[in-house]
CSV table of C-alpha atoms in Angstrom, one decimal:
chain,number,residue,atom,x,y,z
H,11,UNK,CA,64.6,119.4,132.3
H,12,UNK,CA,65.0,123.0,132.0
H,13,UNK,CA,66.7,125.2,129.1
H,14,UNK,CA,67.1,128.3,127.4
H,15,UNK,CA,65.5,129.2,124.4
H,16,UNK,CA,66.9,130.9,121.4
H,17,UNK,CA,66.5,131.1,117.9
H,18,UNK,CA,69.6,130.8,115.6
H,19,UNK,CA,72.1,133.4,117.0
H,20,UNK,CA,69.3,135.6,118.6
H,21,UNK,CA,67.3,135.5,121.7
H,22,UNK,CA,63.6,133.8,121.3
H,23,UNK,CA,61.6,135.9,123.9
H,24,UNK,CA,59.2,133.5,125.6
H,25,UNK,CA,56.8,134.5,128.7
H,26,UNK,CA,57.8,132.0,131.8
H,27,UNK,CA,54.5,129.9,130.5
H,28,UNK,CA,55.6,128.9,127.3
H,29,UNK,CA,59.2,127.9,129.2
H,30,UNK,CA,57.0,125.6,131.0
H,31,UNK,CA,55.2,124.1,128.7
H,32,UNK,CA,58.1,123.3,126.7
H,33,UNK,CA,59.5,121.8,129.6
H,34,UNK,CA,56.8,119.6,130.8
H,35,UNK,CA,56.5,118.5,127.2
H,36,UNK,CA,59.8,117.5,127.0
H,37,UNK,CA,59.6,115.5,130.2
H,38,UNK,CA,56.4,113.9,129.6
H,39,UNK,CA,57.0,113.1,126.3
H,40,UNK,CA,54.2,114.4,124.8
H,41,UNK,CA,53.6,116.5,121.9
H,42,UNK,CA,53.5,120.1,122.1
H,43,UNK,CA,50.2,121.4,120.7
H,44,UNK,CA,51.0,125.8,120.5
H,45,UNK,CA,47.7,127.9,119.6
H,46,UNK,CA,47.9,131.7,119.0
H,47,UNK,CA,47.8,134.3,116.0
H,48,UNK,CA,49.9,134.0,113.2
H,49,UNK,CA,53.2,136.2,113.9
H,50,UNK,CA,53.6,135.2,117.4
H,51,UNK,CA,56.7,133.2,116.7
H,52,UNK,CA,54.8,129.2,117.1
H,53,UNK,CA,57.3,128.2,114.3
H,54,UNK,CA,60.2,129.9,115.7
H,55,UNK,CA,59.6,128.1,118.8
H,56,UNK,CA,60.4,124.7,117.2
H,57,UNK,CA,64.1,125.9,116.1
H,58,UNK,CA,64.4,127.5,119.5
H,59,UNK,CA,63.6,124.4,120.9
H,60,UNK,CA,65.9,122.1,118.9
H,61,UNK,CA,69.0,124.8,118.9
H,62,UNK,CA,68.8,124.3,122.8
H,63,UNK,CA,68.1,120.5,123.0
H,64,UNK,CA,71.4,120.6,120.1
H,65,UNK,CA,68.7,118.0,118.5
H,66,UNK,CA,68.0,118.2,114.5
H,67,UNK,CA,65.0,119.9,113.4
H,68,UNK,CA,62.1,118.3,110.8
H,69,UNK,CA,59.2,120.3,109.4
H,70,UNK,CA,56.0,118.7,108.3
H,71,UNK,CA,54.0,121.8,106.8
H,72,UNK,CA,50.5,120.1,107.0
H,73,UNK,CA,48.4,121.2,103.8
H,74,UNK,CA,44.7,120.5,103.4
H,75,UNK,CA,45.0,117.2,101.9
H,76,UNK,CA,47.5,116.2,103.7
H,77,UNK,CA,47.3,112.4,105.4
H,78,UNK,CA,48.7,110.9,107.9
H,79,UNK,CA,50.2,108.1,106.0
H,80,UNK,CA,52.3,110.4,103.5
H,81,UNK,CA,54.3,111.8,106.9
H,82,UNK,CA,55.8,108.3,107.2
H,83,UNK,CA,56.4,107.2,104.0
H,84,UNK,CA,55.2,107.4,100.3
H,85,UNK,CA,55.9,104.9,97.4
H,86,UNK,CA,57.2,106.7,94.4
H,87,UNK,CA,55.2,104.5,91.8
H,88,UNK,CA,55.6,107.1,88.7
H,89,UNK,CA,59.3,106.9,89.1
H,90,UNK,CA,59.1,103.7,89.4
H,91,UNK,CA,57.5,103.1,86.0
H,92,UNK,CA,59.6,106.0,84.4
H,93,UNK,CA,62.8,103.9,85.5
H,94,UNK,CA,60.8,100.7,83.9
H,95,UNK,CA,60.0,102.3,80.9
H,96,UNK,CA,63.2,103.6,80.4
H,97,UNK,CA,66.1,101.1,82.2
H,98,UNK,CA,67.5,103.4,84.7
H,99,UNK,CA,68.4,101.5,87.4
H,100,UNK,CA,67.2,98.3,89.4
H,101,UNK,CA,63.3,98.3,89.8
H,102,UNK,CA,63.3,95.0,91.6
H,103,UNK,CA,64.6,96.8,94.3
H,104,UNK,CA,61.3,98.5,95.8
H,105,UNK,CA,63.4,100.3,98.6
H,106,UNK,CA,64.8,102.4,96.0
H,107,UNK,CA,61.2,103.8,95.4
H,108,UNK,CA,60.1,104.1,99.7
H,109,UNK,CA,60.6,107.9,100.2
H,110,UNK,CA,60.4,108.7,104.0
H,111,UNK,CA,58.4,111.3,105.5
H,112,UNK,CA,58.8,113.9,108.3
H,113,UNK,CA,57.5,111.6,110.8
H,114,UNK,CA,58.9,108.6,109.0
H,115,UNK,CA,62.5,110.1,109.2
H,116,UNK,CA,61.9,111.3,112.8
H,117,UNK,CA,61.4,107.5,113.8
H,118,UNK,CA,64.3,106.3,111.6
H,119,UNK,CA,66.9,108.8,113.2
H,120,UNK,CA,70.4,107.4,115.2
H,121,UNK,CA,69.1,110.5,117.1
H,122,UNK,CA,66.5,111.9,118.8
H,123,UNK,CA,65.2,115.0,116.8
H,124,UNK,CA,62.8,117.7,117.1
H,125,UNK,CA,59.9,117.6,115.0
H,126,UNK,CA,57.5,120.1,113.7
H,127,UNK,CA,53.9,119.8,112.6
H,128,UNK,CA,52.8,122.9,111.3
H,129,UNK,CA,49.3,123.9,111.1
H,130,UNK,CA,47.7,120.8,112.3
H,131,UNK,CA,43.7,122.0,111.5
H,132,UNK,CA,44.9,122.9,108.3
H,133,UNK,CA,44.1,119.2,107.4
H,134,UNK,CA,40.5,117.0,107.9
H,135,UNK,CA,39.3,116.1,111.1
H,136,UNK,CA,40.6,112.5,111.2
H,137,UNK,CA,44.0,114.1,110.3
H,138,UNK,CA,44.9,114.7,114.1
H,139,UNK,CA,44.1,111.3,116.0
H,140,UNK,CA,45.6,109.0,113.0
H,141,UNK,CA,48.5,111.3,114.0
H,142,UNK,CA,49.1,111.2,117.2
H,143,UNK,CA,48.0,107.1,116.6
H,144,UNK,CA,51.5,106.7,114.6
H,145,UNK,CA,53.4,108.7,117.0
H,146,UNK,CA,51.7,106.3,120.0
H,147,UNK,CA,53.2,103.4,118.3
H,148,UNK,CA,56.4,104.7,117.8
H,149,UNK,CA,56.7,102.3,114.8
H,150,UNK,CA,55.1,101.6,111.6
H,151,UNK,CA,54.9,98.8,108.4
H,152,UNK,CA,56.0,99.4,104.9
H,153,UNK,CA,54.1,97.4,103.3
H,154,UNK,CA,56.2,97.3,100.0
H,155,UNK,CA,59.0,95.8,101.1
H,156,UNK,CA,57.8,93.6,104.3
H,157,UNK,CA,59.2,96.3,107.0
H,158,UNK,CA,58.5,97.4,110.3
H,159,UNK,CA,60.6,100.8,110.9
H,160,UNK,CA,60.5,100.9,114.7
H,161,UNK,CA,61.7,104.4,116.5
H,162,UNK,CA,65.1,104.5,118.1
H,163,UNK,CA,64.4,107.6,119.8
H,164,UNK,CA,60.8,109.7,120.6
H,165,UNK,CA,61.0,113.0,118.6
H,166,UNK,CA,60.1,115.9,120.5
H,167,UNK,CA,57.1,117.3,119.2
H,168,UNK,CA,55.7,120.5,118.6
H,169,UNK,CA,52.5,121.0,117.1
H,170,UNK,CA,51.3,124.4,115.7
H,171,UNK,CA,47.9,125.3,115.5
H,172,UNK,CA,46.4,128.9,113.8
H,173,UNK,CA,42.6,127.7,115.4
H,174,UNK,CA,40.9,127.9,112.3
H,175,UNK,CA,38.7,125.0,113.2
H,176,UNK,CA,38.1,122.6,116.5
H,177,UNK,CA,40.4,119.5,117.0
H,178,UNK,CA,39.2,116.2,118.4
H,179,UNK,CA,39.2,116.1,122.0
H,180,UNK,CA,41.1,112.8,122.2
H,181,UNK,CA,43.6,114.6,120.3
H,182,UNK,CA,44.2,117.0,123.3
H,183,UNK,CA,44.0,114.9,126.3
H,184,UNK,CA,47.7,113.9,124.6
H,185,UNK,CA,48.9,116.7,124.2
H,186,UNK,CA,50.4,119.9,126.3
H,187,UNK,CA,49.1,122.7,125.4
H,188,UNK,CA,49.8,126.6,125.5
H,189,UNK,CA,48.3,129.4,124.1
H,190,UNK,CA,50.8,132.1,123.3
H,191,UNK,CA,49.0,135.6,123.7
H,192,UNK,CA,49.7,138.0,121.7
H,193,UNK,CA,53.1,140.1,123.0
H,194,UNK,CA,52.3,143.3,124.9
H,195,UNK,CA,53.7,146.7,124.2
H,196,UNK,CA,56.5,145.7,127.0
H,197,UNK,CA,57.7,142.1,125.2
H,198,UNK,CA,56.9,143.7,121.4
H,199,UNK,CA,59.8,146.6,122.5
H,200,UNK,CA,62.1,143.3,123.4
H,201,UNK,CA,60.9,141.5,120.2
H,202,UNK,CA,61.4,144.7,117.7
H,203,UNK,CA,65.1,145.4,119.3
H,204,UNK,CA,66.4,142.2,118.4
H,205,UNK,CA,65.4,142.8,114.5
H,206,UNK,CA,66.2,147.0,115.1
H,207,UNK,CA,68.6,147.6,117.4
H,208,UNK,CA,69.6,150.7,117.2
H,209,UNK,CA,65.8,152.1,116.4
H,210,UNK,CA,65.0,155.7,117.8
H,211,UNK,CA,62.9,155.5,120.5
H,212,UNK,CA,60.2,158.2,120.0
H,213,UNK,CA,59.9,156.4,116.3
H,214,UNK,CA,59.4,153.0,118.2
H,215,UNK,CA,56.8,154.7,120.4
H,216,UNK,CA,54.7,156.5,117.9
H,217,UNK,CA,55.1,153.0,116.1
H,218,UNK,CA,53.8,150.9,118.8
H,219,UNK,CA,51.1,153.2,119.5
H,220,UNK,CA,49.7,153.1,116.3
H,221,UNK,CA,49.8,149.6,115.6
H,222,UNK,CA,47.9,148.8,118.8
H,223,UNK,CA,45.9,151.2,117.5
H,224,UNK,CA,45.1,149.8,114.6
H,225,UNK,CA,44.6,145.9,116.3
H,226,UNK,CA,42.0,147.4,118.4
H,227,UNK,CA,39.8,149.2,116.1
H,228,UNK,CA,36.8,146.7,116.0
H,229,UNK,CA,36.1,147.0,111.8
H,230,UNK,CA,39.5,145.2,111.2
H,231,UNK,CA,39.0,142.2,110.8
H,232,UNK,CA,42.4,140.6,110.1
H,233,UNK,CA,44.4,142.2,112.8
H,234,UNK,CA,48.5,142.8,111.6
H,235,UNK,CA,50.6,141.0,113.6
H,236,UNK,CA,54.2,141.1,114.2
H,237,UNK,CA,55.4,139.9,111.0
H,238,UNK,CA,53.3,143.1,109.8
H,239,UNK,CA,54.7,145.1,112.2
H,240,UNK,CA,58.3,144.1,111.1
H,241,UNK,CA,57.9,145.0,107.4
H,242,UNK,CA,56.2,148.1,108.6
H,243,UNK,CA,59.0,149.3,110.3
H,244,UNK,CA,61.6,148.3,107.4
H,245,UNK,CA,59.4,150.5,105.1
H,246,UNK,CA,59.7,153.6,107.5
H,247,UNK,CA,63.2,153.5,108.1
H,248,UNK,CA,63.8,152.6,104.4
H,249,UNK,CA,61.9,155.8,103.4
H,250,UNK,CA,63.8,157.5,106.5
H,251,UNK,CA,60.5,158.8,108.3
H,252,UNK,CA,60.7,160.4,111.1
H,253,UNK,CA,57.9,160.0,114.6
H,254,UNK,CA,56.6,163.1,113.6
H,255,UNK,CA,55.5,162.2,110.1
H,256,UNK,CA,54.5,158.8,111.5
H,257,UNK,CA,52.3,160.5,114.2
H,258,UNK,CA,50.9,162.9,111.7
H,259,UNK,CA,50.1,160.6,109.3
H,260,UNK,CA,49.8,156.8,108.7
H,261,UNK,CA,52.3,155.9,105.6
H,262,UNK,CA,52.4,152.5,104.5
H,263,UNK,CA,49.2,151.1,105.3
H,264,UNK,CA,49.0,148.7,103.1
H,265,UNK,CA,51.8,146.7,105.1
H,266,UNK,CA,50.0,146.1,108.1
H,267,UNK,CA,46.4,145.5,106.7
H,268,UNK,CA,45.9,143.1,103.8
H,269,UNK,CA,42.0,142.8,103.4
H,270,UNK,CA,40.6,145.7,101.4
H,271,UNK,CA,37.5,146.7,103.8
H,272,UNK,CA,40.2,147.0,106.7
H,273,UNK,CA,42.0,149.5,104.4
H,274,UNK,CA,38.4,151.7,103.6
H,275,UNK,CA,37.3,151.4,107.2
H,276,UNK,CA,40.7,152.7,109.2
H,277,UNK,CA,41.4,155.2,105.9
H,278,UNK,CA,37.7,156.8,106.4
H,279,UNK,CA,39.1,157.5,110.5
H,280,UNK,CA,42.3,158.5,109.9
């Protein structure tokens, strides 16, 4: 199965790799596990994804304390109690209290959907195999009310990862994996004209040049990234700078670097 990708109404610029990957994912049926910086479009990828499949998108922003469990389904006990307490409504009737989650609703869909899990090793280490466990099974038991939800349809999955700490190794023999690099001066130009299309292009180069700059200079330690580089170029045009004041100078710092020893060590060399 092949495909182009897009976000929304614009173009999502993917290498041939990442096309791939998708792809084979799709296939195979397997989750999707994306690594790379933060700004390199991993999210963006899921809504590319389902705009060109025409499938549904879920989310499932994964938090620290974030279990397994509460992606398929949580009981709602307090309101419950509240509706007890206070006679609003039937509380014999448990189902009125089973509150699917991302994963949950992706299983009980007429139609296959995409689904993304953002941030997997945001969570504890068990997190990631009771995960892929529940997608495995395809089903799961609601213990409230004596169900078993089974899927109609496997979601397509895409998990995003910001490699902030090592995930189980069973976990990615499931999955297929890509690392997206972070763009080059070449795909950055492609990636900056769909948000500025009508940009000057000796303010674009003095821009570029000076952000890659800035991502190489070894005393930063968080590196901006495109996001950064984005909102930099919003505040230049905003304050209608020109390349010569932007190769002159360095306005606006404090949009691309957001750790206060970046700011001293790049201000002391420029």
């Amino acid at each position: 199965m092949s495909f182009n990708l897009f976000d929304g109404t614009e173009s999502y610029i993917a290498s041939p790799e990442l096309r791939d990957a998708v792809n084979v994912s799709v296939a195979l049926k397997r989750p999707l596990l994306i690594r790379g910086e933060p700004g390199t479009g991993k999210t963006l990828l899921a809504r590319a994804v389902a705009d060109a499949l025409k499938m549904p998108l879920l989310k499932w922003h994964i938090k620290s304390t974030t279990k397994a469990q509460e992606g398929l389904y949580v009981y709602d006990t307090v309101q419950r109690l509240n509706d007890s307490r206070f006679g609003d409504g039937d509380v014999s009737d448990i189902g009125r209290y089973i509150k699917l989650g991302p994963l949950g609703e992706a299983f009980a869909s007429p139609e296959r959907v995409v689904l993304l899990i953002d941030e997997v090793d945001k969570a504890d280490l068990e997190f990631p195999n009771d995960l892929l466990r529940e997608i495995d099974e395809m089903s799961f038991y609601v213990r409230e009310t004596n169900e078993t939800i089974e899927a109609k349809h496997r979601p397509v999955v895409i998990i995003t990862s910001n490699a902030e700490k090592e995930l189980p190794d069973a976990f990615l023999r499931r999955c297929v994996f890509h690392y997206i690099e972070f763009p080059s001066q070449e795909l950055m130009r492609q990636i900056v004209d769909v948000h500025f299309p009508k940009i000057e292009d000796e303010l674009l180069a003095q821009v570029l040049l000076k952000f890659y700059w800035l991502r190489e200079q070894p005393d930063v330690r968080k590196k901006p990234s495109t996001s950064e580089l984005v909102d930099w170029l919003s505040a230049l045009q905003r304050a209608g700078l020109s390349q010569d004041m932007v190769r002159n100078s360095f306005p606006f710092l404090g949009v691309l670097l957001k750790k206060e020893a970046d700011l001293k060590a790049i201000q002391k060399r420029v």
